[in-house]
């Protein structure tokens, strides 16, 4: 799970961990992580945290539903099901999981189109920049999803951006997901469709719950307890920051727990996603420049 943000020709990891997955199981012993922080995004998240505090004091919390259009791109090396040429039924099941997980946040998802591409290079997880550029639809407030069979992570998603970063972000925005993480997929412990839930959290501006470890600002959301490192499995009672309030949020969608362990976003995370949507994505529907 990796957050990518475009900046000119480069792809920069923003407060992210890239997790290597070998074979058909996710083995924490094979985890390889890269962590970095971008000063501009740190300032932005601090601003959102301050606004959340003011809104909480004043009792302001947006209640209107956020509706997000979804374009699905299935990439495989052949039309054989064994090559993870996903069916429409599987995609509908995946989006049902996504909608259910975001329903408490009053965020809904509407499938607009499914397309399929046979491209062995892309299916093997290479030349993805070309895939993102060539195969996409909609605007900056529409969610593009690419499902590919082979990938060095379970998934990756762009975070919202603006200003100088926007030109390149427009052509790479969206989420890329390993095909075997869909409901009924072959990746043990990660085949209930929750990888997409996690990645869309990044697309809506959330960081990992273990961001920053036990010290500092963490994920800039007040009601997610501090967490030293990602969870593995579903370790009930884990307390990796014993000097800080609360147990590790192992059931939070923005941790790294098993799919079966995922249950929730916090109210603070819901407020953050809604704020980020309003600031970075909602307006794009009315700007012709923001259409692909």
PDB file of C-alpha atoms in Angstrom:
ATOM      1  CA  UNK A   1       0.000   0.000   0.000  1.00  0.00           C
ATOM      2  CA  UNK A   2       1.674   3.086  -1.268  1.00  0.00           C
ATOM      3  CA  UNK A   3       0.653   6.703  -1.695  1.00  0.00           C
ATOM      4  CA  UNK A   4       1.966   8.264  -4.888  1.00  0.00           C
ATOM      5  CA  UNK A   5       1.902  11.935  -5.767  1.00  0.00           C
ATOM      6  CA  UNK A   6       3.120  13.160  -9.174  1.00  0.00           C
ATOM      7  CA  UNK A   7       5.523  16.066  -9.411  1.00  0.00           C
ATOM      8  CA  UNK A   8       6.672  16.798 -12.976  1.00  0.00           C
ATOM      9  CA  UNK A   9       8.388  13.653 -14.264  1.00  0.00           C
ATOM     10  CA  UNK A  10       8.993  12.143 -10.844  1.00  0.00           C
ATOM     11  CA  UNK A  11       6.827  10.025  -8.576  1.00  0.00           C
ATOM     12  CA  UNK A  12       7.336  10.876  -4.930  1.00  0.00           C
ATOM     13  CA  UNK A  13       6.352   8.773  -1.936  1.00  0.00           C
ATOM     14  CA  UNK A  14       4.285  10.908   0.424  1.00  0.00           C
ATOM     15  CA  UNK A  15       4.131   9.682   4.031  1.00  0.00           C
ATOM     16  CA  UNK A  16       3.872   6.195   2.641  1.00  0.00           C
ATOM     17  CA  UNK A  17       4.946   2.611   2.939  1.00  0.00           C
ATOM     18  CA  UNK A  18       5.496   0.462  -0.130  1.00  0.00           C
ATOM     19  CA  UNK A  19       4.942  -3.184   0.699  1.00  0.00           C
ATOM     20  CA  UNK A  20       6.474  -5.962  -1.328  1.00  0.00           C
ATOM     21  CA  UNK A  21       4.279  -9.029  -1.738  1.00  0.00           C
ATOM     22  CA  UNK A  22       5.756 -12.320  -2.863  1.00  0.00           C
ATOM     23  CA  UNK A  23       3.664 -15.117  -4.293  1.00  0.00           C
ATOM     24  CA  UNK A  24       0.015 -15.502  -3.301  1.00  0.00           C
ATOM     25  CA  UNK A  25       0.344 -14.704   0.389  1.00  0.00           C
ATOM     26  CA  UNK A  26       1.366 -11.575   2.198  1.00  0.00           C
ATOM     27  CA  UNK A  27       4.254 -12.485   4.497  1.00  0.00           C
ATOM     28  CA  UNK A  28       5.299  -9.765   6.963  1.00  0.00           C
ATOM     29  CA  UNK A  29       8.754 -11.317   6.906  1.00  0.00           C
ATOM     30  CA  UNK A  30       9.004 -10.224   3.271  1.00  0.00           C
ATOM     31  CA  UNK A  31       7.810  -6.692   3.931  1.00  0.00           C
ATOM     32  CA  UNK A  32       9.966  -3.951   2.460  1.00  0.00           C
ATOM     33  CA  UNK A  33       8.974  -0.399   3.320  1.00  0.00           C
ATOM     34  CA  UNK A  34      10.070   3.038   2.167  1.00  0.00           C
ATOM     35  CA  UNK A  35       8.990   5.968   4.269  1.00  0.00           C
ATOM     36  CA  UNK A  36       9.370   9.657   3.501  1.00  0.00           C
ATOM     37  CA  UNK A  37       7.614  12.886   4.311  1.00  0.00           C
ATOM     38  CA  UNK A  38       6.930  15.897   2.124  1.00  0.00           C
ATOM     39  CA  UNK A  39       7.006  19.250   3.962  1.00  0.00           C
ATOM     40  CA  UNK A  40       4.251  20.790   1.842  1.00  0.00           C
ATOM     41  CA  UNK A  41       1.837  17.972   2.602  1.00  0.00           C
ATOM     42  CA  UNK A  42       2.720  18.106   6.284  1.00  0.00           C
ATOM     43  CA  UNK A  43       1.637  21.744   6.332  1.00  0.00           C
ATOM     44  CA  UNK A  44      -1.593  20.940   4.466  1.00  0.00           C
ATOM     45  CA  UNK A  45      -2.533  18.162   6.894  1.00  0.00           C
ATOM     46  CA  UNK A  46      -1.817  20.414   9.857  1.00  0.00           C
ATOM     47  CA  UNK A  47      -4.208  22.966   8.398  1.00  0.00           C
ATOM     48  CA  UNK A  48      -6.933  20.360   8.019  1.00  0.00           C
ATOM     49  CA  UNK A  49      -6.355  19.224  11.611  1.00  0.00           C
ATOM     50  CA  UNK A  50      -6.805  22.798  12.850  1.00  0.00           C
ATOM     51  CA  UNK A  51     -10.003  23.204  10.841  1.00  0.00           C
ATOM     52  CA  UNK A  52     -11.341  19.931  12.263  1.00  0.00           C
ATOM     53  CA  UNK A  53     -10.786  21.227  15.789  1.00  0.00           C
ATOM     54  CA  UNK A  54     -12.730  24.417  15.023  1.00  0.00           C
ATOM     55  CA  UNK A  55     -15.571  22.475  13.396  1.00  0.00           C
ATOM     56  CA  UNK A  56     -15.794  20.160  16.383  1.00  0.00           C
ATOM     57  CA  UNK A  57     -16.001  23.087  18.803  1.00  0.00           C
ATOM     58  CA  UNK A  58     -18.678  24.809  16.713  1.00  0.00           C
ATOM     59  CA  UNK A  59     -20.556  21.589  16.049  1.00  0.00           C
ATOM     60  CA  UNK A  60     -20.235  21.852  12.272  1.00  0.00           C
ATOM     61  CA  UNK A  61     -20.167  18.548  10.409  1.00  0.00           C
ATOM     62  CA  UNK A  62     -21.260  18.289   6.763  1.00  0.00           C
ATOM     63  CA  UNK A  63     -24.097  15.813   6.353  1.00  0.00           C
ATOM     64  CA  UNK A  64     -24.807  15.868   2.630  1.00  0.00           C
ATOM     65  CA  UNK A  65     -23.947  12.764   0.656  1.00  0.00           C
ATOM     66  CA  UNK A  66     -20.817  12.740  -1.458  1.00  0.00           C
ATOM     67  CA  UNK A  67     -21.339  10.829  -4.695  1.00  0.00           C
ATOM     68  CA  UNK A  68     -18.285   9.578  -6.586  1.00  0.00           C
ATOM     69  CA  UNK A  69     -18.346   8.184 -10.128  1.00  0.00           C
ATOM     70  CA  UNK A  70     -16.124   5.156 -10.732  1.00  0.00           C
ATOM     71  CA  UNK A  71     -14.399   3.999 -13.923  1.00  0.00           C
ATOM     72  CA  UNK A  72     -12.935   0.491 -13.779  1.00  0.00           C
ATOM     73  CA  UNK A  73     -10.077  -0.645 -16.017  1.00  0.00           C
ATOM     74  CA  UNK A  74      -9.274  -4.359 -16.027  1.00  0.00           C
ATOM     75  CA  UNK A  75      -5.828  -5.219 -17.356  1.00  0.00           C
ATOM     76  CA  UNK A  76      -4.720  -8.795 -18.042  1.00  0.00           C
ATOM     77  CA  UNK A  77      -2.372 -10.747 -20.281  1.00  0.00           C
ATOM     78  CA  UNK A  78      -5.226 -12.739 -21.830  1.00  0.00           C
ATOM     79  CA  UNK A  79      -8.978 -13.234 -21.610  1.00  0.00           C
ATOM     80  CA  UNK A  80      -8.506 -16.369 -19.514  1.00  0.00           C
ATOM     81  CA  UNK A  81      -9.936 -16.238 -16.012  1.00  0.00           C
ATOM     82  CA  UNK A  82      -6.715 -17.839 -14.746  1.00  0.00           C
ATOM     83  CA  UNK A  83      -4.905 -14.685 -15.871  1.00  0.00           C
ATOM     84  CA  UNK A  84      -7.251 -12.650 -13.632  1.00  0.00           C
ATOM     85  CA  UNK A  85      -9.411 -11.324 -16.407  1.00  0.00           C
ATOM     86  CA  UNK A  86     -11.997 -10.152 -13.892  1.00  0.00           C
ATOM     87  CA  UNK A  87     -15.707 -10.525 -14.617  1.00  0.00           C
ATOM     88  CA  UNK A  88     -18.345  -7.820 -14.285  1.00  0.00           C
ATOM     89  CA  UNK A  89     -19.829  -9.806 -11.404  1.00  0.00           C
ATOM     90  CA  UNK A  90     -16.538  -9.624  -9.497  1.00  0.00           C
ATOM     91  CA  UNK A  91     -16.293  -5.868 -10.053  1.00  0.00           C
ATOM     92  CA  UNK A  92     -19.843  -5.361  -8.810  1.00  0.00           C
ATOM     93  CA  UNK A  93     -18.999  -7.392  -5.698  1.00  0.00           C
ATOM     94  CA  UNK A  94     -15.892  -5.280  -5.131  1.00  0.00           C
ATOM     95  CA  UNK A  95     -17.839  -2.033  -5.401  1.00  0.00           C
ATOM     96  CA  UNK A  96     -20.485  -3.361  -3.019  1.00  0.00           C
ATOM     97  CA  UNK A  97     -17.735  -3.856  -0.433  1.00  0.00           C
ATOM     98  CA  UNK A  98     -16.419  -0.353  -1.084  1.00  0.00           C
ATOM     99  CA  UNK A  99     -19.871   1.223  -0.798  1.00  0.00           C
ATOM    100  CA  UNK A 100     -20.657  -0.669   2.396  1.00  0.00           C
ATOM    101  CA  UNK A 101     -17.405   0.401   4.052  1.00  0.00           C
ATOM    102  CA  UNK A 102     -17.966   4.076   3.176  1.00  0.00           C
ATOM    103  CA  UNK A 103     -21.702   4.171   3.889  1.00  0.00           C
ATOM    104  CA  UNK A 104     -21.187   5.372   7.504  1.00  0.00           C
ATOM    105  CA  UNK A 105     -19.248   8.324   6.058  1.00  0.00           C
ATOM    106  CA  UNK A 106     -22.177   9.095   3.724  1.00  0.00           C
ATOM    107  CA  UNK A 107     -19.923   8.599   0.710  1.00  0.00           C
ATOM    108  CA  UNK A 108     -21.342   6.615  -2.200  1.00  0.00           C
ATOM    109  CA  UNK A 109     -19.810   5.168  -5.365  1.00  0.00           C
ATOM    110  CA  UNK A 110     -21.527   4.736  -8.734  1.00  0.00           C
ATOM    111  CA  UNK A 111     -20.021   2.527 -11.429  1.00  0.00           C
ATOM    112  CA  UNK A 112     -19.965   4.400 -14.742  1.00  0.00           C
ATOM    113  CA  UNK A 113     -18.060   2.009 -16.995  1.00  0.00           C
ATOM    114  CA  UNK A 114     -15.882  -1.099 -17.140  1.00  0.00           C
ATOM    115  CA  UNK A 115     -13.273  -1.535 -19.866  1.00  0.00           C
ATOM    116  CA  UNK A 116     -10.722  -4.265 -20.484  1.00  0.00           C
ATOM    117  CA  UNK A 117      -7.236  -4.153 -21.958  1.00  0.00           C
ATOM    118  CA  UNK A 118      -5.040  -7.068 -22.971  1.00  0.00           C
ATOM    119  CA  UNK A 119      -1.475  -5.901 -22.401  1.00  0.00           C
ATOM    120  CA  UNK A 120       1.112  -8.276 -20.988  1.00  0.00           C
ATOM    121  CA  UNK A 121       3.521  -5.482 -20.060  1.00  0.00           C
ATOM    122  CA  UNK A 122       0.973  -3.643 -17.942  1.00  0.00           C
ATOM    123  CA  UNK A 123      -0.398  -6.899 -16.538  1.00  0.00           C
ATOM    124  CA  UNK A 124       3.095  -7.645 -15.227  1.00  0.00           C
ATOM    125  CA  UNK A 125       3.149  -4.315 -13.387  1.00  0.00           C
ATOM    126  CA  UNK A 126       5.540  -2.416 -15.658  1.00  0.00           C
ATOM    127  CA  UNK A 127       5.229   0.789 -17.703  1.00  0.00           C
ATOM    128  CA  UNK A 128       2.322   1.818 -15.495  1.00  0.00           C
ATOM    129  CA  UNK A 129       2.764   5.516 -16.229  1.00  0.00           C
ATOM    130  CA  UNK A 130       1.783   4.792 -19.825  1.00  0.00           C
ATOM    131  CA  UNK A 131      -1.210   2.724 -18.652  1.00  0.00           C
ATOM    132  CA  UNK A 132      -2.464   5.520 -16.399  1.00  0.00           C
ATOM    133  CA  UNK A 133      -2.103   8.033 -19.226  1.00  0.00           C
ATOM    134  CA  UNK A 134      -3.676   5.930 -21.978  1.00  0.00           C
ATOM    135  CA  UNK A 135      -6.505   4.236 -20.084  1.00  0.00           C
ATOM    136  CA  UNK A 136      -8.595   6.631 -18.008  1.00  0.00           C
ATOM    137  CA  UNK A 137     -11.897   8.523 -17.993  1.00  0.00           C
ATOM    138  CA  UNK A 138     -13.718  11.339 -16.292  1.00  0.00           C
ATOM    139  CA  UNK A 139     -12.475  14.240 -14.226  1.00  0.00           C
ATOM    140  CA  UNK A 140     -10.341  14.813 -11.130  1.00  0.00           C
ATOM    141  CA  UNK A 141     -13.360  14.096  -8.932  1.00  0.00           C
ATOM    142  CA  UNK A 142     -13.994  10.743 -10.631  1.00  0.00           C
ATOM    143  CA  UNK A 143     -12.304   7.607  -9.323  1.00  0.00           C
ATOM    144  CA  UNK A 144     -10.283   5.611 -11.855  1.00  0.00           C
ATOM    145  CA  UNK A 145      -9.452   2.053 -10.773  1.00  0.00           C
ATOM    146  CA  UNK A 146      -6.943  -0.195 -12.537  1.00  0.00           C
ATOM    147  CA  UNK A 147      -6.914  -3.890 -11.593  1.00  0.00           C
ATOM    148  CA  UNK A 148      -3.709  -5.656 -12.650  1.00  0.00           C
ATOM    149  CA  UNK A 149      -2.598  -9.255 -11.935  1.00  0.00           C
ATOM    150  CA  UNK A 150       1.032  -8.720 -10.910  1.00  0.00           C
ATOM    151  CA  UNK A 151       2.173  -5.904  -8.706  1.00  0.00           C
ATOM    152  CA  UNK A 152       4.905  -5.277  -6.128  1.00  0.00           C
ATOM    153  CA  UNK A 153       2.305  -3.940  -3.666  1.00  0.00           C
ATOM    154  CA  UNK A 154      -1.269  -4.784  -2.797  1.00  0.00           C
ATOM    155  CA  UNK A 155      -2.283  -1.418  -4.173  1.00  0.00           C
ATOM    156  CA  UNK A 156      -1.334   2.199  -4.628  1.00  0.00           C
ATOM    157  CA  UNK A 157      -3.328   5.379  -4.877  1.00  0.00           C
ATOM    158  CA  UNK A 158      -2.641   9.043  -5.524  1.00  0.00           C
ATOM    159  CA  UNK A 159      -3.337  11.647  -2.878  1.00  0.00           C
ATOM    160  CA  UNK A 160      -5.151  14.848  -3.867  1.00  0.00           C
ATOM    161  CA  UNK A 161      -2.920  17.694  -4.945  1.00  0.00           C
ATOM    162  CA  UNK A 162      -3.082  21.182  -6.419  1.00  0.00           C
ATOM    163  CA  UNK A 163      -0.915  24.001  -7.735  1.00  0.00           C
ATOM    164  CA  UNK A 164       2.321  23.123  -9.521  1.00  0.00           C
ATOM    165  CA  UNK A 165       1.733  19.379  -9.091  1.00  0.00           C
ATOM    166  CA  UNK A 166      -1.649  19.354 -10.792  1.00  0.00           C
ATOM    167  CA  UNK A 167      -0.650  18.997 -14.450  1.00  0.00           C
ATOM    168  CA  UNK A 168       1.044  15.626 -13.999  1.00  0.00           C
ATOM    169  CA  UNK A 169      -1.396  14.524 -11.301  1.00  0.00           C
ATOM    170  CA  UNK A 170      -4.255  14.804 -13.770  1.00  0.00           C
ATOM    171  CA  UNK A 171      -2.835  12.032 -15.943  1.00  0.00           C
ATOM    172  CA  UNK A 172      -1.960   9.636 -13.107  1.00  0.00           C
ATOM    173  CA  UNK A 173      -4.764  10.138 -10.598  1.00  0.00           C
ATOM    174  CA  UNK A 174      -6.531   7.048  -9.290  1.00  0.00           C
ATOM    175  CA  UNK A 175      -5.899   3.676  -7.653  1.00  0.00           C
ATOM    176  CA  UNK A 176      -4.091   0.594  -8.941  1.00  0.00           C
ATOM    177  CA  UNK A 177      -5.085  -2.645  -7.222  1.00  0.00           C
ATOM    178  CA  UNK A 178      -3.787  -6.214  -7.406  1.00  0.00           C
ATOM    179  CA  UNK A 179      -6.472  -8.335  -9.013  1.00  0.00           C
ATOM    180  CA  UNK A 180      -6.221 -11.136  -6.455  1.00  0.00           C
ATOM    181  CA  UNK A 181      -7.342  -8.841  -3.598  1.00  0.00           C
ATOM    182  CA  UNK A 182     -10.931  -8.597  -4.865  1.00  0.00           C
ATOM    183  CA  UNK A 183     -13.706 -10.534  -3.067  1.00  0.00           C
ATOM    184  CA  UNK A 184     -13.042 -14.219  -3.660  1.00  0.00           C
ATOM    185  CA  UNK A 185      -9.507 -13.566  -4.899  1.00  0.00           C
ATOM    186  CA  UNK A 186      -6.595 -15.925  -4.338  1.00  0.00           C
ATOM    187  CA  UNK A 187      -4.486 -13.778  -1.978  1.00  0.00           C
ATOM    188  CA  UNK A 188      -4.973 -15.390   1.428  1.00  0.00           C
ATOM    189  CA  UNK A 189      -6.042 -13.002   4.217  1.00  0.00           C
ATOM    190  CA  UNK A 190      -6.366 -10.143   1.735  1.00  0.00           C
ATOM    191  CA  UNK A 191      -9.167 -11.355  -0.536  1.00  0.00           C
ATOM    192  CA  UNK A 192     -12.292  -9.707   0.879  1.00  0.00           C
ATOM    193  CA  UNK A 193     -11.935  -6.568  -1.215  1.00  0.00           C
ATOM    194  CA  UNK A 194     -10.662  -4.365   1.608  1.00  0.00           C
ATOM    195  CA  UNK A 195      -7.458  -3.314  -0.161  1.00  0.00           C
ATOM    196  CA  UNK A 196      -9.571  -1.002  -2.306  1.00  0.00           C
ATOM    197  CA  UNK A 197     -11.233   0.450   0.796  1.00  0.00           C
ATOM    198  CA  UNK A 198      -7.784   1.246   2.217  1.00  0.00           C
ATOM    199  CA  UNK A 199      -6.485   2.763  -1.009  1.00  0.00           C
ATOM    200  CA  UNK A 200      -9.529   4.946  -1.602  1.00  0.00           C
ATOM    201  CA  UNK A 201      -8.894   6.330   1.880  1.00  0.00           C
ATOM    202  CA  UNK A 202      -5.595   7.646   0.498  1.00  0.00           C
ATOM    203  CA  UNK A 203      -7.391   9.011  -2.587  1.00  0.00           C
ATOM    204  CA  UNK A 204      -9.589  10.978  -0.189  1.00  0.00           C
ATOM    205  CA  UNK A 205      -6.619  12.284   1.770  1.00  0.00           C
ATOM    206  CA  UNK A 206      -6.067   9.865   4.663  1.00  0.00           C
ATOM    207  CA  UNK A 207      -2.645   8.735   5.853  1.00  0.00           C
ATOM    208  CA  UNK A 208      -1.814   5.450   7.574  1.00  0.00           C
ATOM    209  CA  UNK A 209      -2.728   5.198  11.246  1.00  0.00           C
ATOM    210  CA  UNK A 210       0.907   4.333  12.011  1.00  0.00           C
ATOM    211  CA  UNK A 211       2.220   7.471  10.283  1.00  0.00           C
ATOM    212  CA  UNK A 212       5.019   8.961  12.381  1.00  0.00           C
ATOM    213  CA  UNK A 213       5.075   6.152  14.937  1.00  0.00           C
ATOM    214  CA  UNK A 214       4.573   7.038  18.587  1.00  0.00           C
ATOM    215  CA  UNK A 215       5.817  10.613  18.336  1.00  0.00           C
ATOM    216  CA  UNK A 216       4.843  13.779  16.518  1.00  0.00           C
ATOM    217  CA  UNK A 217       1.664  14.543  14.611  1.00  0.00           C
ATOM    218  CA  UNK A 218       0.967  11.007  13.394  1.00  0.00           C
ATOM    219  CA  UNK A 219      -1.738  10.964  10.726  1.00  0.00           C
ATOM    220  CA  UNK A 220      -2.987  14.440  11.752  1.00  0.00           C
ATOM    221  CA  UNK A 221      -6.328  12.988  12.908  1.00  0.00           C
ATOM    222  CA  UNK A 222      -7.016  13.441  16.625  1.00  0.00           C
ATOM    223  CA  UNK A 223      -9.076  10.315  17.283  1.00  0.00           C
ATOM    224  CA  UNK A 224      -6.730   7.681  15.818  1.00  0.00           C
ATOM    225  CA  UNK A 225      -4.424   6.418  18.607  1.00  0.00           C
ATOM    226  CA  UNK A 226      -0.673   6.575  18.090  1.00  0.00           C
ATOM    227  CA  UNK A 227       0.775   3.414  16.565  1.00  0.00           C
ATOM    228  CA  UNK A 228       4.453   2.486  16.318  1.00  0.00           C
ATOM    229  CA  UNK A 229       4.246   0.237  13.261  1.00  0.00           C
ATOM    230  CA  UNK A 230       1.785  -1.529  10.944  1.00  0.00           C
ATOM    231  CA  UNK A 231      -0.307  -4.351  12.365  1.00  0.00           C
ATOM    232  CA  UNK A 232      -0.003  -7.899  11.077  1.00  0.00           C
ATOM    233  CA  UNK A 233      -3.023 -10.160  11.236  1.00  0.00           C
ATOM    234  CA  UNK A 234      -5.579  -9.032  13.810  1.00  0.00           C
ATOM    235  CA  UNK A 235      -3.624  -8.596  17.072  1.00  0.00           C
ATOM    236  CA  UNK A 236      -6.361  -7.756  19.599  1.00  0.00           C
ATOM    237  CA  UNK A 237      -5.065  -5.674  22.489  1.00  0.00           C
ATOM    238  CA  UNK A 238      -1.895  -4.573  20.722  1.00  0.00           C
ATOM    239  CA  UNK A 239      -0.462  -1.435  22.322  1.00  0.00           C
ATOM    240  CA  UNK A 240       2.692  -0.436  20.477  1.00  0.00           C
ATOM    241  CA  UNK A 241       2.712   3.060  22.053  1.00  0.00           C
ATOM    242  CA  UNK A 242       2.045   2.246  25.740  1.00  0.00           C
ATOM    243  CA  UNK A 243       2.801   5.787  26.867  1.00  0.00           C
ATOM    244  CA  UNK A 244       0.080   7.195  24.594  1.00  0.00           C
ATOM    245  CA  UNK A 245      -3.711   6.920  25.046  1.00  0.00           C
ATOM    246  CA  UNK A 246      -5.557   4.040  23.438  1.00  0.00           C
ATOM    247  CA  UNK A 247      -4.747   0.662  21.956  1.00  0.00           C
ATOM    248  CA  UNK A 248      -3.527   0.305  18.382  1.00  0.00           C
ATOM    249  CA  UNK A 249      -6.388   0.889  15.901  1.00  0.00           C
ATOM    250  CA  UNK A 250      -6.105  -2.571  14.381  1.00  0.00           C
ATOM    251  CA  UNK A 251      -9.670  -2.482  13.044  1.00  0.00           C
ATOM    252  CA  UNK A 252      -9.097   0.782  11.201  1.00  0.00           C
ATOM    253  CA  UNK A 253      -9.115   0.626   7.418  1.00  0.00           C
ATOM    254  CA  UNK A 254      -5.901   2.673   7.298  1.00  0.00           C
ATOM    255  CA  UNK A 255      -3.821   0.119   9.232  1.00  0.00           C
ATOM    256  CA  UNK A 256      -2.298  -2.987   7.571  1.00  0.00           C
ATOM    257  CA  UNK A 257      -4.435  -5.650   9.263  1.00  0.00           C
ATOM    258  CA  UNK A 258      -6.004  -8.678   7.579  1.00  0.00           C
ATOM    259  CA  UNK A 259      -9.132  -7.927   5.561  1.00  0.00           C
ATOM    260  CA  UNK A 260     -11.242  -9.796   8.109  1.00  0.00           C
ATOM    261  CA  UNK A 261      -9.993  -7.428  10.829  1.00  0.00           C
ATOM    262  CA  UNK A 262     -10.949  -4.205   9.056  1.00  0.00           C
ATOM    263  CA  UNK A 263     -14.124  -2.569  10.370  1.00  0.00           C
ATOM    264  CA  UNK A 264     -14.070   1.213  10.563  1.00  0.00           C
ATOM    265  CA  UNK A 265     -13.016   4.764   9.964  1.00  0.00           C
ATOM    266  CA  UNK A 266     -13.073   7.115  12.948  1.00  0.00           C
ATOM    267  CA  UNK A 267     -15.313  10.219  12.984  1.00  0.00           C
ATOM    268  CA  UNK A 268     -12.161  12.301  12.616  1.00  0.00           C
ATOM    269  CA  UNK A 269     -11.134  10.381   9.507  1.00  0.00           C
ATOM    270  CA  UNK A 270     -14.619  10.820   8.058  1.00  0.00           C
ATOM    271  CA  UNK A 271     -14.396  14.571   8.618  1.00  0.00           C
ATOM    272  CA  UNK A 272     -10.938  14.616   7.023  1.00  0.00           C
ATOM    273  CA  UNK A 273     -12.082  12.778   3.889  1.00  0.00           C
ATOM    274  CA  UNK A 274     -15.049  15.075   3.476  1.00  0.00           C
ATOM    275  CA  UNK A 275     -12.880  18.173   3.965  1.00  0.00           C
ATOM    276  CA  UNK A 276     -10.274  16.968   1.469  1.00  0.00           C
ATOM    277  CA  UNK A 277     -13.002  16.131  -1.041  1.00  0.00           C
ATOM    278  CA  UNK A 278     -14.419  19.636  -0.793  1.00  0.00           C
ATOM    279  CA  UNK A 279     -11.038  21.334  -1.022  1.00  0.00           C
ATOM    280  CA  UNK A 280      -9.339  19.252  -3.732  1.00  0.00           C
ATOM    281  CA  UNK A 281     -11.822  17.244  -5.795  1.00  0.00           C
ATOM    282  CA  UNK A 282     -15.452  18.386  -5.655  1.00  0.00           C
ATOM    283  CA  UNK A 283     -14.948  21.541  -7.737  1.00  0.00           C
ATOM    284  CA  UNK A 284     -13.275  19.647 -10.592  1.00  0.00           C
ATOM    285  CA  UNK A 285     -16.631  18.674 -12.107  1.00  0.00           C
ATOM    286  CA  UNK A 286     -17.184  22.310 -13.096  1.00  0.00           C
ATOM    287  CA  UNK A 287     -13.731  22.935 -14.579  1.00  0.00           C
ATOM    288  CA  UNK A 288     -13.218  21.750 -18.191  1.00  0.00           C
ATOM    289  CA  UNK A 289      -9.449  21.772 -17.664  1.00  0.00           C
ATOM    290  CA  UNK A 290      -9.878  19.058 -15.042  1.00  0.00           C
ATOM    291  CA  UNK A 291     -11.488  16.594 -17.453  1.00  0.00           C
ATOM    292  CA  UNK A 292      -9.248  13.911 -18.939  1.00  0.00           C
TER     293      UNK A 292
END
